[in-house]
Short mmCIF file of C-alpha atoms in Angstrom, two decimals:
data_model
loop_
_atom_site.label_atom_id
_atom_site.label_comp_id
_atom_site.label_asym_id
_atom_site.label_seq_id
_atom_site.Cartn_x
_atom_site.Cartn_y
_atom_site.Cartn_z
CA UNK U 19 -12.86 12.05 -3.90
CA UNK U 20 -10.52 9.54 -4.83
CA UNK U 21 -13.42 6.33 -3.87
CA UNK U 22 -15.59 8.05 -6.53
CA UNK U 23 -13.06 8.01 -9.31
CA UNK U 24 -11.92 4.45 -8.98
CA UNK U 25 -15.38 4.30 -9.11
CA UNK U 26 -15.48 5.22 -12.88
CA UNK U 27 -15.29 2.65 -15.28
CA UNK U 28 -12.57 4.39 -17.11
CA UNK U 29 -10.57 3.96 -13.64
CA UNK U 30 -10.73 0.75 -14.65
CA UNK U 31 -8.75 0.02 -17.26
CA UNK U 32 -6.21 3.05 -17.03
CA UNK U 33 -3.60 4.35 -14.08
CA UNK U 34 -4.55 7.42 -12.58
CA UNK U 35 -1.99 9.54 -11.83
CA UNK U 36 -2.96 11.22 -8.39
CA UNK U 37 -0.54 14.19 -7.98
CA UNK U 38 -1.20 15.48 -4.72
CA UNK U 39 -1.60 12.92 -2.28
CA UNK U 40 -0.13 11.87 0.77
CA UNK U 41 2.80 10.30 -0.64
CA UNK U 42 3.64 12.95 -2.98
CA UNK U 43 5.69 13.38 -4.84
CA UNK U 44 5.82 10.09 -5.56
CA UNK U 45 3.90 9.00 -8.69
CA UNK U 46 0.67 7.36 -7.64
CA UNK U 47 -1.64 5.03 -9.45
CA UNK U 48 -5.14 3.13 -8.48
CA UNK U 49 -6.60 0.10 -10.45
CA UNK U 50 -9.06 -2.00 -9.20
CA UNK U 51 -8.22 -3.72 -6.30
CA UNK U 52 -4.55 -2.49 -6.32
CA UNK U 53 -2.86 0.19 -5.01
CA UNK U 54 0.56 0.99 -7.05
CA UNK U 55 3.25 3.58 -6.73
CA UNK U 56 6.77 4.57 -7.96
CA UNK U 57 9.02 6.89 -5.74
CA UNK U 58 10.59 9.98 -7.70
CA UNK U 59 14.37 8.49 -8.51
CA UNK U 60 17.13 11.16 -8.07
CA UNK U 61 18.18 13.38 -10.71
CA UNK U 62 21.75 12.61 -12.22
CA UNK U 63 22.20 15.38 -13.66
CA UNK U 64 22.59 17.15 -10.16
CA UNK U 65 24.86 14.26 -9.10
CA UNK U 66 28.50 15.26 -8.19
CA UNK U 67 30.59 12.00 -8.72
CA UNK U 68 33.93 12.17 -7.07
CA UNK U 69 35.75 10.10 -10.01
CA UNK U 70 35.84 9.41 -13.96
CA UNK U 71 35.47 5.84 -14.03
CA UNK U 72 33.42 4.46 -16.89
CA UNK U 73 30.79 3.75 -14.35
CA UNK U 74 29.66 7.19 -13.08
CA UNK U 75 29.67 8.02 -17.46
CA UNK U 76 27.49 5.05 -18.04
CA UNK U 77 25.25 6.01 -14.95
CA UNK U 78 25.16 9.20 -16.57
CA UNK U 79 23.46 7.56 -19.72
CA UNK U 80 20.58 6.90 -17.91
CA UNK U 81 19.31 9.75 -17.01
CA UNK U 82 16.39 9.80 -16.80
CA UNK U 83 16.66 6.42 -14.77
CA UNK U 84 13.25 4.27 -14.66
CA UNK U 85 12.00 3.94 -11.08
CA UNK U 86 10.63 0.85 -9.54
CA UNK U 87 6.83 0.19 -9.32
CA UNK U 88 5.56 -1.05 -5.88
CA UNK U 89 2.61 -2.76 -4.96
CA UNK U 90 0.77 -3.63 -1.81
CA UNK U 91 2.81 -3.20 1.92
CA UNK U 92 5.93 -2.11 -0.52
CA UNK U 93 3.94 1.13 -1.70
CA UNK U 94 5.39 2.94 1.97
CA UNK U 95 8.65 2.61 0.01
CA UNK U 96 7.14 5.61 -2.05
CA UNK U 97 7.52 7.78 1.33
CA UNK U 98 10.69 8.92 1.76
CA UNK U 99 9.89 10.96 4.48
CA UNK U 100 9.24 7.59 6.81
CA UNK U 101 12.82 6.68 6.20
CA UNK U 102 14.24 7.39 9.46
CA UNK U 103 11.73 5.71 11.34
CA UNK U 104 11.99 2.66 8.97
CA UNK U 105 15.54 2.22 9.52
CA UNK U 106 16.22 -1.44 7.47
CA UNK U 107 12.53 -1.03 6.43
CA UNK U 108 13.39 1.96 3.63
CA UNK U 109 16.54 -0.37 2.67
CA UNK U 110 15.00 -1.16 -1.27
CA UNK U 111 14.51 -5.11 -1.05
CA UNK U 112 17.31 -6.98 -3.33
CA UNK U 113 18.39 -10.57 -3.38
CA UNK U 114 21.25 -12.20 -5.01
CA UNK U 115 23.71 -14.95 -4.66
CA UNK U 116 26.22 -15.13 -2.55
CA UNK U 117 27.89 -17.93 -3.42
CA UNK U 118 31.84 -18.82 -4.90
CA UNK U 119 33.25 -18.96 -7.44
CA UNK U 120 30.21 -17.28 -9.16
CA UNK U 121 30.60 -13.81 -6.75
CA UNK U 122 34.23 -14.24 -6.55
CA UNK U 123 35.38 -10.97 -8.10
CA UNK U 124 31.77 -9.48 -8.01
CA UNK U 125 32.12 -5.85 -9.08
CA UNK U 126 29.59 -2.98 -9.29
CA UNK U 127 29.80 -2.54 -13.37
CA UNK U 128 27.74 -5.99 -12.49
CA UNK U 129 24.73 -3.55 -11.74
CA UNK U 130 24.22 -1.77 -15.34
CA UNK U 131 22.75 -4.78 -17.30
CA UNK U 132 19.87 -6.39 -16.27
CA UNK U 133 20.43 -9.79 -13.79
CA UNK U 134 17.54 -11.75 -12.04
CA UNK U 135 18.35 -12.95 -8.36
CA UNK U 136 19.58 -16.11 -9.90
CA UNK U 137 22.25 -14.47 -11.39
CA UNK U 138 22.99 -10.95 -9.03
CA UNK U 139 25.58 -10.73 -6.49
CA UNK U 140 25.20 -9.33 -3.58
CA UNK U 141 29.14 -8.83 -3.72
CA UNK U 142 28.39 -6.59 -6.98
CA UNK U 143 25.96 -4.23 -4.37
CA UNK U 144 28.71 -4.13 -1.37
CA UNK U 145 31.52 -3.01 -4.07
CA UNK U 146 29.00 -0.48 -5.45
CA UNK U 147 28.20 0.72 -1.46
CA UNK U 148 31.82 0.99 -0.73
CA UNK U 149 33.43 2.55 -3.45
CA UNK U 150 30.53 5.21 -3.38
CA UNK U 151 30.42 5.58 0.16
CA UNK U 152 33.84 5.90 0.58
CA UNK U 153 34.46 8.25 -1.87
CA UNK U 154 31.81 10.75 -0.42
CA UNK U 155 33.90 10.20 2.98
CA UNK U 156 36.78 11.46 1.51
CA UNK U 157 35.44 14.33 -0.43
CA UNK U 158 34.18 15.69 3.02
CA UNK U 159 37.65 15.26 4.94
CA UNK U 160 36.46 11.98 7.47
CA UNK U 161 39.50 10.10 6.46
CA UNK U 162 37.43 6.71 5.56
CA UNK U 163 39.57 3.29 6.25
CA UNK U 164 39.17 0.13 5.18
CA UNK U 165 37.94 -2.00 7.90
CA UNK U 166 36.89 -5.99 9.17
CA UNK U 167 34.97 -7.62 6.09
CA UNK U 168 35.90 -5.14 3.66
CA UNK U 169 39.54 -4.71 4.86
CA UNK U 170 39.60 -8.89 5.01
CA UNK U 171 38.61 -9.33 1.46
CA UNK U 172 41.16 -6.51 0.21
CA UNK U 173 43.79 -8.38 1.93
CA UNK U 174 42.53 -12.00 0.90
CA UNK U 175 42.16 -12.12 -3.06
CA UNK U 176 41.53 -7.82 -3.63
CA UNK U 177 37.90 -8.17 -3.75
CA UNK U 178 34.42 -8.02 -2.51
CA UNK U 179 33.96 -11.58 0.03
CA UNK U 180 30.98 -13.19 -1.80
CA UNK U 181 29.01 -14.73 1.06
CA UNK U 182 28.33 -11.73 3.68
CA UNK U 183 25.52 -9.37 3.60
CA UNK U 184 27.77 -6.12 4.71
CA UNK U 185 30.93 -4.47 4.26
CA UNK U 186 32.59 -2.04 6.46
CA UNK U 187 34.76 1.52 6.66
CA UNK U 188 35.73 3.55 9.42
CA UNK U 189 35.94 7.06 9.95
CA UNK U 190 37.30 9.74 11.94
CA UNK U 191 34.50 13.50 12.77
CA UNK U 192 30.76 13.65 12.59
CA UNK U 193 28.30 11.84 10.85
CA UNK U 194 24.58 13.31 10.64
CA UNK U 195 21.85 13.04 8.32
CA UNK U 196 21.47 16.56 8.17
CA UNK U 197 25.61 17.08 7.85
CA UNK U 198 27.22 17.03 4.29
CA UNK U 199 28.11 13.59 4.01
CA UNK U 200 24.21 12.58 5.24
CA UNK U 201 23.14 15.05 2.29
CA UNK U 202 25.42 14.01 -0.36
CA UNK U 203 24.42 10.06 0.30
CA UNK U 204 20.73 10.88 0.04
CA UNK U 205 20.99 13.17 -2.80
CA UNK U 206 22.50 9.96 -4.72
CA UNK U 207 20.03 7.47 -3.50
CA UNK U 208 21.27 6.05 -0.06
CA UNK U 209 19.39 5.53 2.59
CA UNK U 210 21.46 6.81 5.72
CA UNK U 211 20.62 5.76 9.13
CA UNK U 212 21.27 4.75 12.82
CA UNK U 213 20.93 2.04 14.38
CA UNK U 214 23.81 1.22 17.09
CA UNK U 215 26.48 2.56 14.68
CA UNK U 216 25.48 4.58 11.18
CA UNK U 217 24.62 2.36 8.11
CA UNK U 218 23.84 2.66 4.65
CA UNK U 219 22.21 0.76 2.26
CA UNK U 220 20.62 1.39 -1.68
CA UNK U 221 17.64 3.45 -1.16
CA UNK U 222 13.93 3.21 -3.65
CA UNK U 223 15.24 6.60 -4.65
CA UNK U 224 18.58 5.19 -6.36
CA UNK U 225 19.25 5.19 -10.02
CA UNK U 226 19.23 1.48 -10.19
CA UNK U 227 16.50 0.81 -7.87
CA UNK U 228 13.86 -0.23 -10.84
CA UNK U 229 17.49 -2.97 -12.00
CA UNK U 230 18.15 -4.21 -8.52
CA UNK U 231 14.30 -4.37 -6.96
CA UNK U 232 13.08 -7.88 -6.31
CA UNK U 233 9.37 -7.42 -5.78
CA UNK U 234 8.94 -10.41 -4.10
CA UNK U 235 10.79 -10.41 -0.83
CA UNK U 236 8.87 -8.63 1.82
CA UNK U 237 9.57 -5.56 3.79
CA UNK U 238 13.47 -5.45 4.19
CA UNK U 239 14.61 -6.80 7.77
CA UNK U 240 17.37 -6.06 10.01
CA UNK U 241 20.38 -7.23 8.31
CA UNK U 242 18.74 -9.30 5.29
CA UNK U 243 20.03 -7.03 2.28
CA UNK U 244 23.42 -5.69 1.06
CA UNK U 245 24.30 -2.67 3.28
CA UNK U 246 27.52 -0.86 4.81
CA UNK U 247 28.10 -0.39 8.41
CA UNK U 248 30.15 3.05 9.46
CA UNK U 249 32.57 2.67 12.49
CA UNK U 250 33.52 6.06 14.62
CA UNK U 251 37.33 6.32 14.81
CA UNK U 252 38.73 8.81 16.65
CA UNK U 253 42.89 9.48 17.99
CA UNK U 254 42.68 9.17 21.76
CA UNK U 255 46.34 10.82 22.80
CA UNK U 256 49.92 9.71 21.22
CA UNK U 257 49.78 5.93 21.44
CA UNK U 258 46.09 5.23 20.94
CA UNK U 259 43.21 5.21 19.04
CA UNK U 260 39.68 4.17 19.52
CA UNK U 261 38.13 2.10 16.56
CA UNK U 262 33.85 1.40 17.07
CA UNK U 263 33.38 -2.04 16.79
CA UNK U 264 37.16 -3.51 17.53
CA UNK U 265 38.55 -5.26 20.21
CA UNK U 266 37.96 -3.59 23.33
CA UNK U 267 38.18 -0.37 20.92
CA UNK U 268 41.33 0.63 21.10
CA UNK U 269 43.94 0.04 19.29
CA UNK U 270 47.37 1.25 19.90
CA UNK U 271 48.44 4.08 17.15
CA UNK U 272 51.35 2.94 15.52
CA UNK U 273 49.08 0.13 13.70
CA UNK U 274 46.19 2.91 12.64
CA UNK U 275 48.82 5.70 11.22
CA UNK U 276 50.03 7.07 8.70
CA UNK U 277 47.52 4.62 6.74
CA UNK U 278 48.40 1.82 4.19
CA UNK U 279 46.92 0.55 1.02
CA UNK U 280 45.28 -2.32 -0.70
CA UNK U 281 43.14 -2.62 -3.39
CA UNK U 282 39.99 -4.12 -4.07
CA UNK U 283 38.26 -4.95 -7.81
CA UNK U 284 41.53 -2.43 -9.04
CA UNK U 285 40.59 0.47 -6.96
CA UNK U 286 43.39 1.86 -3.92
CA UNK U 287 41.56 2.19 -0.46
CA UNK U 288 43.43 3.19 2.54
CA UNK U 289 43.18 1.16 5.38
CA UNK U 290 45.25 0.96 8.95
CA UNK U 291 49.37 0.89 8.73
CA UNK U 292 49.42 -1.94 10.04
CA UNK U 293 46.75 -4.66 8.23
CA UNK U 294 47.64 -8.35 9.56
CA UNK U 295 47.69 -6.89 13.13
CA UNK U 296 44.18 -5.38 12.72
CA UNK U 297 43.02 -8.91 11.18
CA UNK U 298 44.69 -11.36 13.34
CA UNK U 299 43.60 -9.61 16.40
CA UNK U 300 39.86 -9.56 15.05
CA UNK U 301 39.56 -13.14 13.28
CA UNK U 302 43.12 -14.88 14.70
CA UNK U 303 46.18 -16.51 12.77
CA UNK U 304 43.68 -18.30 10.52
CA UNK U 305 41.78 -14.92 8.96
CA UNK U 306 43.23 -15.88 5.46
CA UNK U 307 40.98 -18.83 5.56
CA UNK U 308 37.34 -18.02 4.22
CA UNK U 309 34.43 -18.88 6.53
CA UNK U 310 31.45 -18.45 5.18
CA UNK U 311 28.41 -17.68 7.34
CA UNK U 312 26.30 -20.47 8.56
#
């Protein structure tokens, strides 16, 4: 029993590694009085990356990546298979600044050296989300789109905007986590799920968890951590579509096709035909001017 080897004096001073236990196949370890355990990161060499940017070749250095250690309340982090009932709860917990000029520009090469929270951005974990996220959109044919904060930034100064917690893209079919874009996202570390609309955020799982993990904050909450909302989009007949989350939905179709451009941190994104109608009919005349969140 696992009470009578913690009881040992040997289980004292060393990690046992418990292979089969409820949270496997997490790695497990007991010392006295503390309970520790780090999830089983994904393997990169079975990643598909949709790109050659110097990025996904330096993410491929890693492999093997370190995962995080958790303590305490954090150890159900080590469970992936709670994460649909967790919902924000499996987000991994990450803070970082969100202030300007420092996150002006924020970009998700950021990630691969080591920052603290006084020096992260949580603009260099939305870029990261989006490019990602949108890429695996596109691979599987749901014709992602540049949308509200993400399309407001691209159109602003072609980044990230440093002071919000999200960042958003739309998308036309079916989203699932048992469909091939809800695969694909897990397989690299995402944690996929639903609540009101479909979300995504960095999972314990991801290659940079044990890099962007701040042990400190508790249990991620609704809304407190970088994360990317997903807004259904579908054609409704010959002058309109439907867009989740705008103005009364719909929007007429000349301003959603054939889609536009912009570019954010370098990269193209497409985005509605018809941008400053999307954003002035969102945020009003003034959505050029930054205002950050109370």
């Amino acid at each position: 029993m696992l009470i009578v080897v913690v009881g040992i004096d040997i289980a004292l001073e060393t990690n046992i590694l418990v292979t089969k236990a409820v949270l496997n196949p997490a790695i497990l370890s007991v010392r006295e009085e503390e309970f520790s355990c780090s999830p089983m990161t994904v393997n990169l060499s079975n990643i598909e990356y949709h790109s050659r940017h110097r990025y996904y070749s330096i993410m491929k250095e890693l492999d093997p990546p370190s995962p995080p250690l958790f303590r305490d309340n954090h150890t159900v982090l080590c469970n992936e298979s709670l994460r649909s009932d967790l919902g924000y709860g499996y987000c991994l917990p990450i803070s970082g600044r969100k202030d300007a000029p420092f996150c002006t520009g924020a970009d998700r090469m950021d990630l691969l050296t080591q920052h603290s929270r006084r020096t992260r951005c949580y603009a260099s974990v939305l870029h990261m989300l989006l490019v990602e996220i949108y890429e695996e959109l596109q691979a599987y044919a749901r014709s992602p789109a540049l949308v509200f904060g993400s399309l407001l930034g691209a159109v602003r100064n072609g980044s990230m905007i440093p002071f919000t917690e999200d960042t958003d893209i739309a998308y036309s079919g079916e989203l699932s986590e048992d469909n091939d874009v809800g695969r694909a996202l897990m397989q690299k570390g995402y944690h996929f799920f639903h609540l009101n609309i479909w979300r995504v955020c960095v999972a314990p799982t991801h290659p940079l968890a044990a890099k962007l993990y701040e042990p400190t904050l508790p249990i991620t909450e609704a809304y407190r951590v970088p994360y990317l909302d997903l807004y259904a989009m579908e054609q409704l007949n010959d002058t309109a579509w439907s867009v989740e989350g705008y103005r009364e939905d719909i929007i007429p179709a000349d301003k959603v096709k054939p889609f536009s451009q912009v570019i954010i941190n370098g990269l193209p994104f497409d985005t509605v035909h018809d941008p400053n109608y999307f954003l002035v009919e969102m945020y009003g005349d003034d959505f050029m001017v930054p205002k950050p969140r109370g």
